[in-house]
Short mmCIF file of C-alpha atoms in Angstrom, two decimals:
data_model
loop_
_atom_site.label_atom_id
_atom_site.label_comp_id
_atom_site.label_asym_id
_atom_site.label_seq_id
_atom_site.Cartn_x
_atom_site.Cartn_y
_atom_site.Cartn_z
CA MET G 1 -7.01 -45.26 3.27
CA ASP G 2 -4.67 -48.05 3.98
CA PRO G 3 -4.95 -49.21 7.55
CA ARG G 4 -1.16 -48.90 7.96
CA MET G 5 -1.56 -45.22 7.25
CA ALA G 6 -3.95 -44.84 10.20
CA GLU G 7 -1.68 -46.87 12.44
CA LEU G 8 1.33 -44.79 11.38
CA LEU G 9 -0.57 -41.46 12.11
CA THR G 10 -2.12 -42.47 15.40
CA PRO G 11 0.77 -41.73 17.72
CA TYR G 12 0.92 -38.17 16.51
CA LEU G 13 -2.72 -37.45 17.13
CA LYS G 14 -2.99 -36.44 20.83
CA PHE G 15 -6.62 -35.43 20.41
CA LEU G 16 -7.85 -38.66 18.98
CA ASN G 17 -8.74 -39.69 22.41
CA GLY G 18 -8.95 -43.43 21.73
CA ARG G 19 -11.12 -43.18 18.68
CA GLU G 20 -10.39 -44.76 15.31
CA LEU G 21 -8.95 -42.32 12.67
CA GLY G 22 -11.43 -41.97 9.83
CA PRO G 23 -10.12 -41.05 6.23
CA ASP G 24 -11.76 -37.60 6.31
CA ASP G 25 -11.01 -36.60 9.88
CA SER G 26 -8.81 -33.38 10.03
CA LEU G 27 -5.33 -34.29 11.06
CA ARG G 28 -4.77 -30.83 12.33
CA GLU G 29 -7.91 -31.02 14.61
CA ARG G 30 -6.83 -34.42 15.83
CA GLY G 31 -3.50 -32.77 16.87
CA LEU G 32 -1.00 -33.12 14.14
CA ASP G 33 1.06 -29.96 14.00
CA SER G 34 3.22 -28.78 11.01
CA MET G 35 6.39 -29.44 13.08
CA GLN G 36 5.67 -33.17 13.17
CA SER G 37 5.13 -33.45 9.45
CA ILE G 38 8.83 -34.29 8.94
CA ASN G 39 8.59 -37.25 11.29
CA VAL G 40 5.48 -38.47 9.54
CA LEU G 41 7.35 -38.34 6.34
CA PHE G 42 10.27 -40.40 7.66
CA GLU G 43 7.76 -43.02 8.83
CA ILE G 44 6.12 -43.14 5.41
CA GLU G 45 9.45 -43.77 3.99
CA ASP G 46 10.17 -46.52 6.59
CA VAL G 47 6.78 -48.28 6.24
CA PHE G 48 5.91 -47.82 2.54
CA GLY G 49 9.41 -47.45 1.07
CA VAL G 50 8.45 -44.27 -0.91
CA SER G 51 9.14 -40.69 -0.26
CA LEU G 52 6.75 -37.83 -1.27
CA PRO G 53 8.00 -35.33 -3.85
CA ASP G 54 8.61 -31.75 -2.56
CA GLU G 55 5.62 -30.50 -4.52
CA ASP G 56 3.29 -32.76 -2.60
CA ILE G 57 4.37 -31.27 0.82
CA THR G 58 1.40 -28.88 1.19
CA ASP G 59 -1.37 -28.34 3.69
CA ALA G 60 -3.76 -30.02 1.30
CA THR G 61 -1.70 -33.21 1.32
CA PHE G 62 -1.66 -33.24 5.13
CA ALA G 63 -5.31 -32.31 5.50
CA THR G 64 -6.66 -35.82 6.32
CA GLY G 65 -5.42 -39.34 6.44
CA GLY G 66 -7.24 -39.89 3.23
CA THR G 67 -5.45 -37.09 1.28
CA LEU G 68 -2.14 -38.26 2.68
CA TRP G 69 -2.76 -41.74 1.57
CA THR G 70 -3.74 -40.61 -1.87
CA ALA G 71 -0.29 -38.92 -2.24
CA VAL G 72 1.47 -41.94 -0.87
CA ALA G 73 -0.57 -44.42 -3.23
CA ALA G 74 0.33 -42.27 -6.16
CA GLN G 75 4.04 -42.75 -5.38
CA LEU G 76 3.59 -46.57 -4.84
CA GLU G 77 1.85 -46.83 -8.18
CA ARG G 78 4.72 -44.91 -9.88
CA GLN G 79 7.22 -47.26 -8.19
CA GLU G 80 5.38 -50.27 -9.52
CA VAL G 81 5.07 -48.86 -12.98
CA SER G 82 8.85 -48.14 -13.16
CA SER G 83 9.95 -51.50 -11.62
CA MET H 1 -15.45 10.68 -5.77
CA THR H 2 -12.16 10.73 -7.60
CA ALA H 3 -9.35 10.07 -5.31
CA ALA H 4 -6.05 11.85 -5.62
CA PRO H 5 -3.12 9.78 -6.65
CA LEU H 6 -1.84 7.54 -3.81
CA ALA H 7 1.51 9.37 -3.61
CA GLU H 8 -0.38 12.66 -2.88
CA LEU H 9 -2.59 10.99 -0.12
CA VAL H 10 0.59 9.42 1.39
CA GLY H 11 2.39 12.83 1.33
CA ARG H 12 -0.41 14.35 3.32
CA VAL H 13 0.03 11.72 5.96
CA THR H 14 3.79 11.85 6.08
CA LYS H 15 3.57 15.75 6.50
CA VAL H 16 1.42 15.37 9.58
CA ALA H 17 3.62 12.52 10.85
CA GLU H 18 6.79 14.68 10.50
CA GLU H 19 5.23 17.35 12.66
CA HIS H 20 4.55 14.94 15.63
CA VAL H 21 7.18 12.27 15.32
CA ARG H 22 9.56 13.86 17.93
CA ARG H 23 6.80 14.23 20.45
CA THR H 24 5.14 10.86 20.11
CA ASP H 25 8.60 9.35 20.53
CA ASP H 26 9.48 11.35 23.56
CA GLU H 27 6.14 10.75 25.21
CA ALA H 28 5.46 7.19 24.02
CA THR H 29 2.05 8.21 22.82
CA PHE H 30 0.02 7.03 19.80
CA PRO H 31 0.30 9.12 16.64
CA VAL H 32 -3.34 10.14 16.78
CA GLU H 33 -2.96 13.01 14.27
CA ALA H 34 -1.34 10.87 11.66
CA LEU H 35 -4.05 8.22 12.22
CA GLU H 36 -6.60 10.89 11.75
CA GLU H 37 -5.05 11.79 8.37
CA LEU H 38 -5.04 8.09 7.43
CA ARG H 39 -8.70 8.04 7.93
CA ALA H 40 -9.31 11.41 6.11
CA THR H 41 -7.27 10.34 3.05
CA GLY H 42 -9.04 7.06 2.78
CA LEU H 43 -5.86 5.10 3.28
CA LEU H 44 -7.29 3.18 6.13
CA GLY H 45 -9.54 1.66 3.46
CA LEU H 46 -6.74 1.26 0.86
CA GLN H 47 -7.42 -2.35 -0.02
CA VAL H 48 -11.33 -2.13 -0.18
CA PRO H 49 -12.30 -2.44 -3.95
CA ALA H 50 -13.37 0.80 -5.56
CA GLY H 51 -16.67 -0.63 -6.18
CA GLU H 52 -17.22 -0.86 -2.44
CA GLY H 53 -16.06 2.55 -1.74
CA GLY H 54 -12.34 2.00 -1.02
CA LEU H 55 -9.16 2.99 -2.94
CA GLY H 56 -8.84 -0.47 -4.53
CA GLY H 57 -5.12 -0.66 -3.63
CA SER H 58 -2.96 -3.74 -4.26
CA LEU H 59 -0.53 -5.58 -2.11
CA ALA H 60 2.24 -3.63 -3.89
CA ASP H 61 0.52 -0.39 -2.78
CA VAL H 62 0.29 -1.59 0.83
CA LEU H 63 3.88 -2.38 0.82
CA GLU H 64 5.04 0.76 -0.85
CA ILE H 65 2.96 3.02 1.47
CA SER H 66 4.31 1.19 4.44
CA THR H 67 7.80 1.95 3.27
CA GLU H 68 6.94 5.59 2.69
CA LEU H 69 5.46 5.95 6.24
CA GLY H 70 8.46 4.02 7.61
CA ARG H 71 10.81 6.69 6.34
CA VAL H 72 9.22 9.13 8.66
CA ASP H 73 7.92 7.01 11.58
CA MET H 74 8.33 3.42 11.99
CA SER H 75 5.67 3.21 14.73
CA LEU H 76 3.12 4.70 12.26
CA ALA H 77 4.19 2.38 9.39
CA MET H 78 3.74 -0.62 11.51
CA ILE H 79 0.31 0.60 12.71
CA PHE H 80 -0.65 1.08 9.14
CA ALA H 81 0.76 -2.35 7.92
CA MET H 82 -0.79 -4.32 10.68
CA HIS H 83 -4.22 -2.59 10.13
CA CYS H 84 -3.84 -3.70 6.39
CA GLN H 85 -3.17 -7.15 7.40
CA GLN H 86 -6.38 -7.20 9.47
CA VAL H 87 -8.30 -5.68 6.52
CA ALA H 88 -6.90 -8.20 4.17
CA ALA H 89 -8.16 -11.08 6.41
CA VAL H 90 -11.61 -9.49 6.43
CA LEU H 91 -11.76 -9.02 2.68
CA ALA H 92 -10.55 -12.57 2.07
CA HIS H 93 -12.30 -14.51 4.70
CA ALA H 94 -15.25 -12.66 6.26
CA ASP H 95 -18.50 -13.29 4.44
CA GLY H 96 -22.17 -12.68 4.64
CA ARG H 97 -23.39 -10.36 7.35
CA LEU H 98 -20.06 -9.79 8.92
CA ARG H 99 -18.51 -8.64 5.66
CA GLU H 100 -21.43 -6.31 4.89
CA GLU H 101 -21.04 -4.75 8.32
CA LEU H 102 -17.35 -4.20 8.20
CA VAL H 103 -16.34 -3.34 4.74
CA PRO H 104 -18.23 -0.08 4.38
CA GLU H 105 -16.92 1.03 7.70
CA ILE H 106 -13.36 0.18 6.70
CA ALA H 107 -13.74 1.90 3.33
CA ALA H 108 -15.00 5.13 5.15
CA GLY H 109 -11.99 5.23 7.44
CA ARG H 110 -14.20 4.61 10.47
CA LEU H 111 -12.66 1.36 11.41
CA TYR H 112 -9.09 1.20 12.56
CA LEU H 113 -8.62 -2.55 13.38
CA GLY H 114 -6.46 -3.65 16.17
CA SER H 115 -4.93 -7.22 16.30
CA VAL H 116 -5.19 -9.38 19.43
CA THR H 117 -3.14 -12.54 18.69
CA THR H 118 -0.55 -12.58 21.41
CA GLU H 119 -1.22 -14.51 24.60
CA ALA H 120 0.82 -14.86 27.73
CA GLY H 121 2.90 -18.07 27.63
CA LYS H 122 2.91 -18.60 23.90
CA GLY H 123 4.47 -15.30 22.75
CA GLY H 124 3.67 -14.59 19.18
CA HIS H 125 2.99 -18.25 18.35
CA LEU H 126 -0.11 -17.83 16.13
CA LEU H 127 -1.33 -21.29 15.63
CA THR H 128 -2.35 -22.27 19.21
CA ALA H 129 -4.59 -20.50 21.71
CA GLU H 130 -5.06 -20.83 25.39
CA SER H 131 -8.13 -18.70 25.96
CA ALA H 132 -11.20 -20.51 24.72
CA ALA H 133 -14.40 -18.83 23.53
CA ALA H 134 -17.56 -20.26 24.91
CA TRP H 135 -21.12 -20.29 23.77
CA ARG H 136 -23.79 -18.72 25.93
CA ASP H 137 -27.40 -18.27 24.68
CA GLY H 138 -26.16 -18.36 21.07
CA GLU H 139 -23.46 -15.66 21.80
CA LEU H 140 -19.66 -16.05 21.98
CA LEU H 141 -18.29 -15.22 25.31
CA VAL H 142 -14.82 -13.60 25.08
CA ASP H 143 -12.51 -13.26 28.07
CA ARG H 144 -9.01 -12.66 26.84
CA PHE H 145 -5.83 -11.19 28.15
CA ALA H 146 -3.23 -10.02 25.55
CA PRO H 147 0.28 -8.94 26.49
CA ILE H 148 0.84 -6.81 23.33
CA VAL H 149 -1.83 -4.99 21.47
CA THR H 150 -0.53 -2.32 19.12
CA GLY H 151 -2.76 0.76 19.16
CA GLY H 152 -5.31 -1.01 21.48
CA GLN H 153 -6.46 2.22 23.07
CA GLN H 154 -7.17 3.76 19.69
CA ALA H 155 -8.64 0.77 17.80
CA ASP H 156 -12.27 0.93 16.77
CA GLY H 157 -12.52 -2.85 16.55
CA PHE H 158 -10.33 -5.90 17.14
CA LEU H 159 -9.73 -9.21 15.40
CA ILE H 160 -9.10 -11.60 18.24
CA THR H 161 -7.78 -15.20 18.23
CA LEU H 162 -9.43 -17.55 20.48
CA ARG H 163 -9.55 -21.31 20.87
CA SER H 164 -12.68 -22.20 19.12
CA PRO H 165 -15.62 -23.14 21.19
CA ASP H 166 -16.21 -26.86 21.59
CA SER H 167 -12.55 -27.49 20.52
CA GLU H 168 -10.61 -30.34 21.87
CA ALA H 169 -7.21 -29.25 20.45
CA ASP H 170 -5.36 -26.10 21.29
CA ASN H 171 -4.63 -25.63 17.57
CA GLN H 172 -8.27 -25.14 16.71
CA VAL H 173 -8.11 -21.47 16.70
CA SER H 174 -10.87 -19.03 15.67
CA LEU H 175 -10.58 -15.42 14.53
CA VAL H 176 -13.46 -13.25 15.80
CA TYR H 177 -14.24 -9.60 15.29
CA ALA H 178 -15.24 -7.50 18.15
CA SER H 179 -16.23 -3.80 17.89
CA ARG H 180 -14.90 -1.44 20.56
CA ALA H 181 -18.48 -1.13 21.94
CA GLN H 182 -18.92 -4.87 22.31
CA VAL H 183 -16.01 -5.35 24.63
CA GLU H 184 -14.95 -4.06 27.96
CA ILE H 185 -11.29 -3.10 27.67
CA GLU H 186 -9.00 -2.81 30.63
CA PRO H 187 -5.43 -1.71 30.24
CA ALA H 188 -3.17 -4.21 32.00
CA GLY H 189 0.22 -2.51 32.18
CA GLY H 190 1.98 0.60 30.70
CA TRP H 191 3.98 1.13 27.55
CA ASN H 192 7.53 2.45 28.13
CA PRO H 193 9.78 0.65 25.62
CA LEU H 194 13.21 1.18 24.15
CA GLY H 195 11.84 2.01 20.64
CA MET H 196 8.57 1.77 18.69
CA ARG H 197 7.42 4.14 21.46
CA ALA H 198 4.47 5.55 19.42
CA SER H 199 3.04 2.20 18.74
CA ASP H 200 1.46 2.18 22.18
CA SER H 201 1.52 -1.74 22.30
CA GLY H 202 0.58 -2.20 26.03
CA ALA H 203 -1.17 -5.20 27.42
CA MET H 204 -4.97 -5.32 27.87
CA LYS H 205 -7.86 -7.48 29.00
CA LEU H 206 -10.89 -7.77 26.79
CA ARG H 207 -14.26 -9.15 27.86
CA GLY H 208 -17.58 -9.27 26.13
CA ARG H 209 -20.28 -11.12 24.36
CA LEU H 210 -20.30 -11.31 20.60
CA PRO H 211 -23.16 -12.28 18.14
CA ALA H 212 -22.43 -15.70 16.57
CA HIS H 213 -21.82 -14.37 13.07
CA GLN H 214 -18.70 -12.30 14.07
CA VAL H 215 -16.37 -15.18 13.29
CA VAL H 216 -13.92 -14.46 10.41
CA GLY H 217 -13.79 -17.54 8.25
CA ARG H 218 -14.78 -20.89 9.76
CA HIS H 219 -14.45 -21.71 13.50
CA GLY H 220 -11.17 -23.47 14.13
CA ASP H 221 -9.73 -22.61 10.78
CA PHE H 222 -7.51 -19.64 11.67
CA HIS H 223 -4.56 -21.73 10.22
CA THR H 224 -5.90 -21.05 6.75
CA ILE H 225 -6.03 -17.29 7.34
CA VAL H 226 -2.40 -17.47 8.70
CA THR H 227 -1.20 -19.27 5.59
CA THR H 228 -2.99 -17.23 2.96
CA VAL H 229 -3.15 -13.67 4.62
CA PHE H 230 -1.58 -13.08 8.02
CA GLY H 231 1.79 -14.74 7.21
CA PRO H 232 2.59 -13.13 3.99
CA MET H 233 1.00 -9.78 4.83
CA ALA H 234 2.77 -9.54 8.23
CA HIS H 235 6.29 -10.64 6.95
CA LEU H 236 6.22 -8.53 3.76
CA GLY H 237 4.48 -5.66 5.48
CA TRP H 238 6.80 -5.45 8.46
CA ALA H 239 9.82 -5.78 6.20
CA SER H 240 8.57 -2.89 4.03
CA CYS H 241 8.19 -0.67 7.21
CA TRP H 242 11.85 -1.53 8.33
CA LEU H 243 13.18 -0.81 4.80
CA GLY H 244 11.48 2.53 4.90
CA THR H 245 12.95 3.38 8.30
CA ALA H 246 16.47 2.42 7.20
CA ALA H 247 16.05 4.19 3.84
CA GLY H 248 14.85 7.22 5.66
CA ALA H 249 17.91 7.13 7.93
CA LEU H 250 20.30 6.77 5.01
CA SER H 251 18.61 9.58 3.14
CA ARG H 252 18.97 11.97 6.04
CA VAL H 253 22.64 10.91 6.50
CA ILE H 254 23.38 11.63 2.85
CA ALA H 255 21.65 15.05 3.18
CA SER H 256 23.80 15.70 6.25
CA VAL H 257 27.04 14.69 4.62
CA ARG H 258 26.21 16.57 1.39
CA GLY H 259 25.17 19.63 3.47
CA SER H 260 28.44 19.70 5.27
CA ARG H 261 30.75 19.78 2.29
CA GLY H 262 33.97 21.27 3.20
CA LYS H 263 33.71 20.03 6.88
CA THR H 264 33.15 16.33 5.96
CA ASP H 265 36.07 14.57 4.31
CA LEU H 266 34.25 13.02 1.23
CA SER H 267 37.54 11.28 0.23
CA SER H 268 37.33 9.18 3.35
CA GLU H 269 37.35 5.60 2.23
CA LEU H 270 35.81 4.41 5.51
CA LEU H 271 32.87 6.68 5.05
CA MET H 272 32.34 5.67 1.38
CA THR H 273 32.59 2.03 2.20
CA ARG H 274 30.03 2.35 5.04
CA LEU H 275 27.64 4.25 2.80
CA SER H 276 27.99 1.67 0.15
CA ARG H 277 27.35 -1.19 2.50
CA ALA H 278 24.28 0.40 3.92
CA ARG H 279 22.94 0.95 0.44
CA GLN H 280 23.80 -2.58 -0.64
CA ARG H 281 21.86 -4.01 2.49
CA LEU H 282 18.81 -1.97 1.67
CA ASP H 283 18.85 -3.03 -2.01
CA THR H 284 19.01 -6.59 -0.85
CA VAL H 285 15.91 -6.24 1.30
CA HIS H 286 14.07 -4.28 -1.43
CA ALA H 287 14.79 -7.02 -3.92
CA LEU H 288 13.73 -9.80 -1.57
CA ILE H 289 10.52 -8.07 -0.75
CA SER H 290 9.69 -7.50 -4.45
CA HIS H 291 10.36 -11.03 -5.48
CA ALA H 292 8.35 -12.52 -2.50
CA ARG H 293 5.38 -10.25 -3.30
CA GLU H 294 5.39 -11.53 -6.89
CA VAL H 295 5.52 -15.09 -5.63
CA VAL H 296 2.76 -14.49 -3.19
CA GLU H 297 0.60 -12.87 -5.99
CA THR H 298 1.14 -15.72 -8.38
CA THR H 299 1.16 -18.98 -6.20
CA ALA H 300 -2.03 -20.80 -5.67
CA ASP H 301 -0.84 -22.85 -2.66
CA LEU H 302 1.32 -20.70 -0.29
CA SER H 303 1.73 -23.69 2.08
CA VAL H 304 4.50 -25.19 -0.02
CA PRO H 305 7.82 -25.27 2.10
CA LYS H 306 9.85 -23.31 -0.54
CA VAL H 307 7.24 -20.43 -0.52
CA GLN H 308 7.00 -20.44 3.30
CA LEU H 309 10.73 -20.37 3.48
CA LEU H 310 10.88 -17.41 1.23
CA ILE H 311 8.21 -15.44 3.11
CA ASN H 312 10.08 -16.22 6.38
CA ALA H 313 13.36 -15.09 4.79
CA VAL H 314 12.03 -11.72 3.93
CA LYS H 315 11.20 -11.10 7.53
CA ILE H 316 14.48 -12.49 9.09
CA THR H 317 16.70 -10.78 6.49
CA ALA H 318 14.97 -7.48 6.64
CA ALA H 319 15.01 -7.43 10.38
CA GLU H 320 18.73 -8.04 10.41
CA GLU H 321 19.90 -6.02 7.51
CA CYS H 322 17.91 -2.85 8.18
CA TYR H 323 19.00 -2.77 11.61
CA ARG H 324 22.73 -3.34 10.70
CA ALA H 325 22.60 -0.73 7.99
CA VAL H 326 21.46 1.86 10.50
CA ASP H 327 23.96 0.66 13.13
CA GLU H 328 26.85 1.08 10.62
CA LEU H 329 25.58 4.54 9.75
CA VAL H 330 26.03 5.50 13.34
CA ASP H 331 29.69 4.54 12.91
CA ALA H 332 29.88 6.33 9.54
CA VAL H 333 28.82 9.75 10.88
CA GLY H 334 30.02 9.48 14.45
CA MET H 335 28.96 10.71 17.84
CA ARG H 336 27.39 14.08 16.97
CA HIS H 337 25.33 13.23 13.86
CA GLY H 338 24.89 9.46 14.68
CA TYR H 339 24.35 9.33 18.38
CA LEU H 340 22.80 12.45 19.75
CA ARG H 341 19.02 12.36 20.29
CA ASP H 342 18.58 15.77 18.59
CA SER H 343 20.67 15.08 15.45
CA PRO H 344 18.47 15.76 12.27
CA THR H 345 19.66 12.36 11.00
CA ARG H 346 17.40 10.77 13.74
CA LEU H 347 19.67 7.68 13.59
CA GLU H 348 19.31 7.23 17.36
CA GLN H 349 15.53 6.75 16.99
CA SER H 350 15.86 4.66 13.83
CA LEU H 351 18.33 2.40 15.60
CA ARG H 352 16.12 1.95 18.69
CA ASP H 353 12.93 1.31 16.55
CA LEU H 354 14.75 -1.22 14.38
CA ARG H 355 16.02 -3.08 17.35
CA SER H 356 12.56 -4.38 17.77
CA ALA H 357 12.59 -5.97 14.26
CA VAL H 358 14.20 -9.27 15.22
CA LEU H 359 11.92 -9.63 18.29
CA ASN H 360 8.69 -8.81 16.47
CA TYR H 361 7.64 -12.54 15.90
CA SER H 362 11.18 -13.52 17.03
CA ASN H 363 13.66 -14.45 14.37
CA ASP H 364 14.76 -17.25 16.81
CA ARG H 365 11.31 -18.71 16.58
CA LEU H 366 11.12 -18.42 12.79
CA HIS H 367 14.64 -20.13 12.41
CA LEU H 368 13.19 -23.13 14.42
CA ALA H 369 10.22 -23.31 11.93
CA ASP H 370 12.60 -22.75 8.92
CA GLY H 371 14.83 -25.60 10.09
CA ARG H 372 11.96 -28.10 9.80
CA LEU H 373 10.71 -26.63 6.52
CA THR H 374 14.27 -26.94 5.23
CA LEU H 375 14.21 -30.66 5.95
CA LEU H 376 10.88 -30.98 4.14
CA ASP H 377 12.28 -29.40 0.97
CA GLN H 378 14.93 -31.99 0.04
CA GLU H 379 15.59 -30.79 -3.47
CA VAL H 380 16.18 -27.23 -2.43
CA ARG H 381 14.20 -25.51 -5.24
CA PHE H 382 13.57 -21.89 -4.94
CA ALA H 383 10.31 -20.10 -5.01
#
């Protein structure tokens, strides 16, 4: 997981309690609720310059920082290939 | 044992329900006779696979039977649909010892399952819980107040949401099973509502100690049960009940109009237009339920926004359209047939019962969730 991803997510994780976010930590258990997903997506667009396709917007993608990063990294790669 | 065709079993239940529907509505008492018939016919174990002693019914069977019961008594239909929702959660997510203990009892019709998911202060919001379970000597301590428990006085067991023990976040919710004998139940207020009077959905307190294995699925993972079972079963199930109630009302109105030929002006354009609109509303709801059921049956991941939006749309649309259809039927047939309590059209009861549909997991709350889901689904593809 890119450190920028952990940094981006941390403000949404009210139950992180000062710990560092690991790639396999459940985002839900750390406090991310589905209503905040849209804000996370906006931040991903701002920080990484990519947007996730609609079919990636699932519980599985938002399960952990690691799974979310995998989805973002796939879009970054696609962007590089096409540019 | 060879079970009779489902339609015949359902016919036995609706016959009993017909006999008691007026009294249970008047007295706001639970339809115990109809519940007994649901037990005796095996319909309480509808979804349990035949190999495990049940009727092996499908989601389509659950929805169709909910509609058939709704034609006669919406309270009974909702009682049945919500029981099926609990059973589906057990079948899909309970494993090991808990599954072995519960499934034969469900199949035999000995286990009517009540649902305890509401909490004071959070309304019907499913994904958080205030009351926490705690461990003591390897057992789960339950101390829970619930403002709305449908059929709580009659239930043989309960599925209860609780904040999972050792949890830090209020969205780590567990679903636990408690048999009636394992909890002390204290009614906490009466039930004297506008409609849905026979559902006996009063408040109660539950206290008890449960063996550690009585958690359905993993601790803290109720969210998965909501996405895969509770959400779709609740919304499609309720919508089917409401469709049944409105269809029953329309059917009785048609019988009344046809029966009074000579007295009713069948050339009335106003009457024809209103009948047409009612029918159109019900066809819309019926089509939406059928389509969503197919999507639920064939989609691997139900958490995708376009699927969630569809499932929510079924609930919102059915709640509005079924109520409106009956409301317009009151206008169509007027004061005597549409408004009097003792009219055989029973529009008055149908209208009162259906008034609860928008409130039952409030449409307002669902629209808030749908607004966010809509933002997540930028391309607007339909499930």
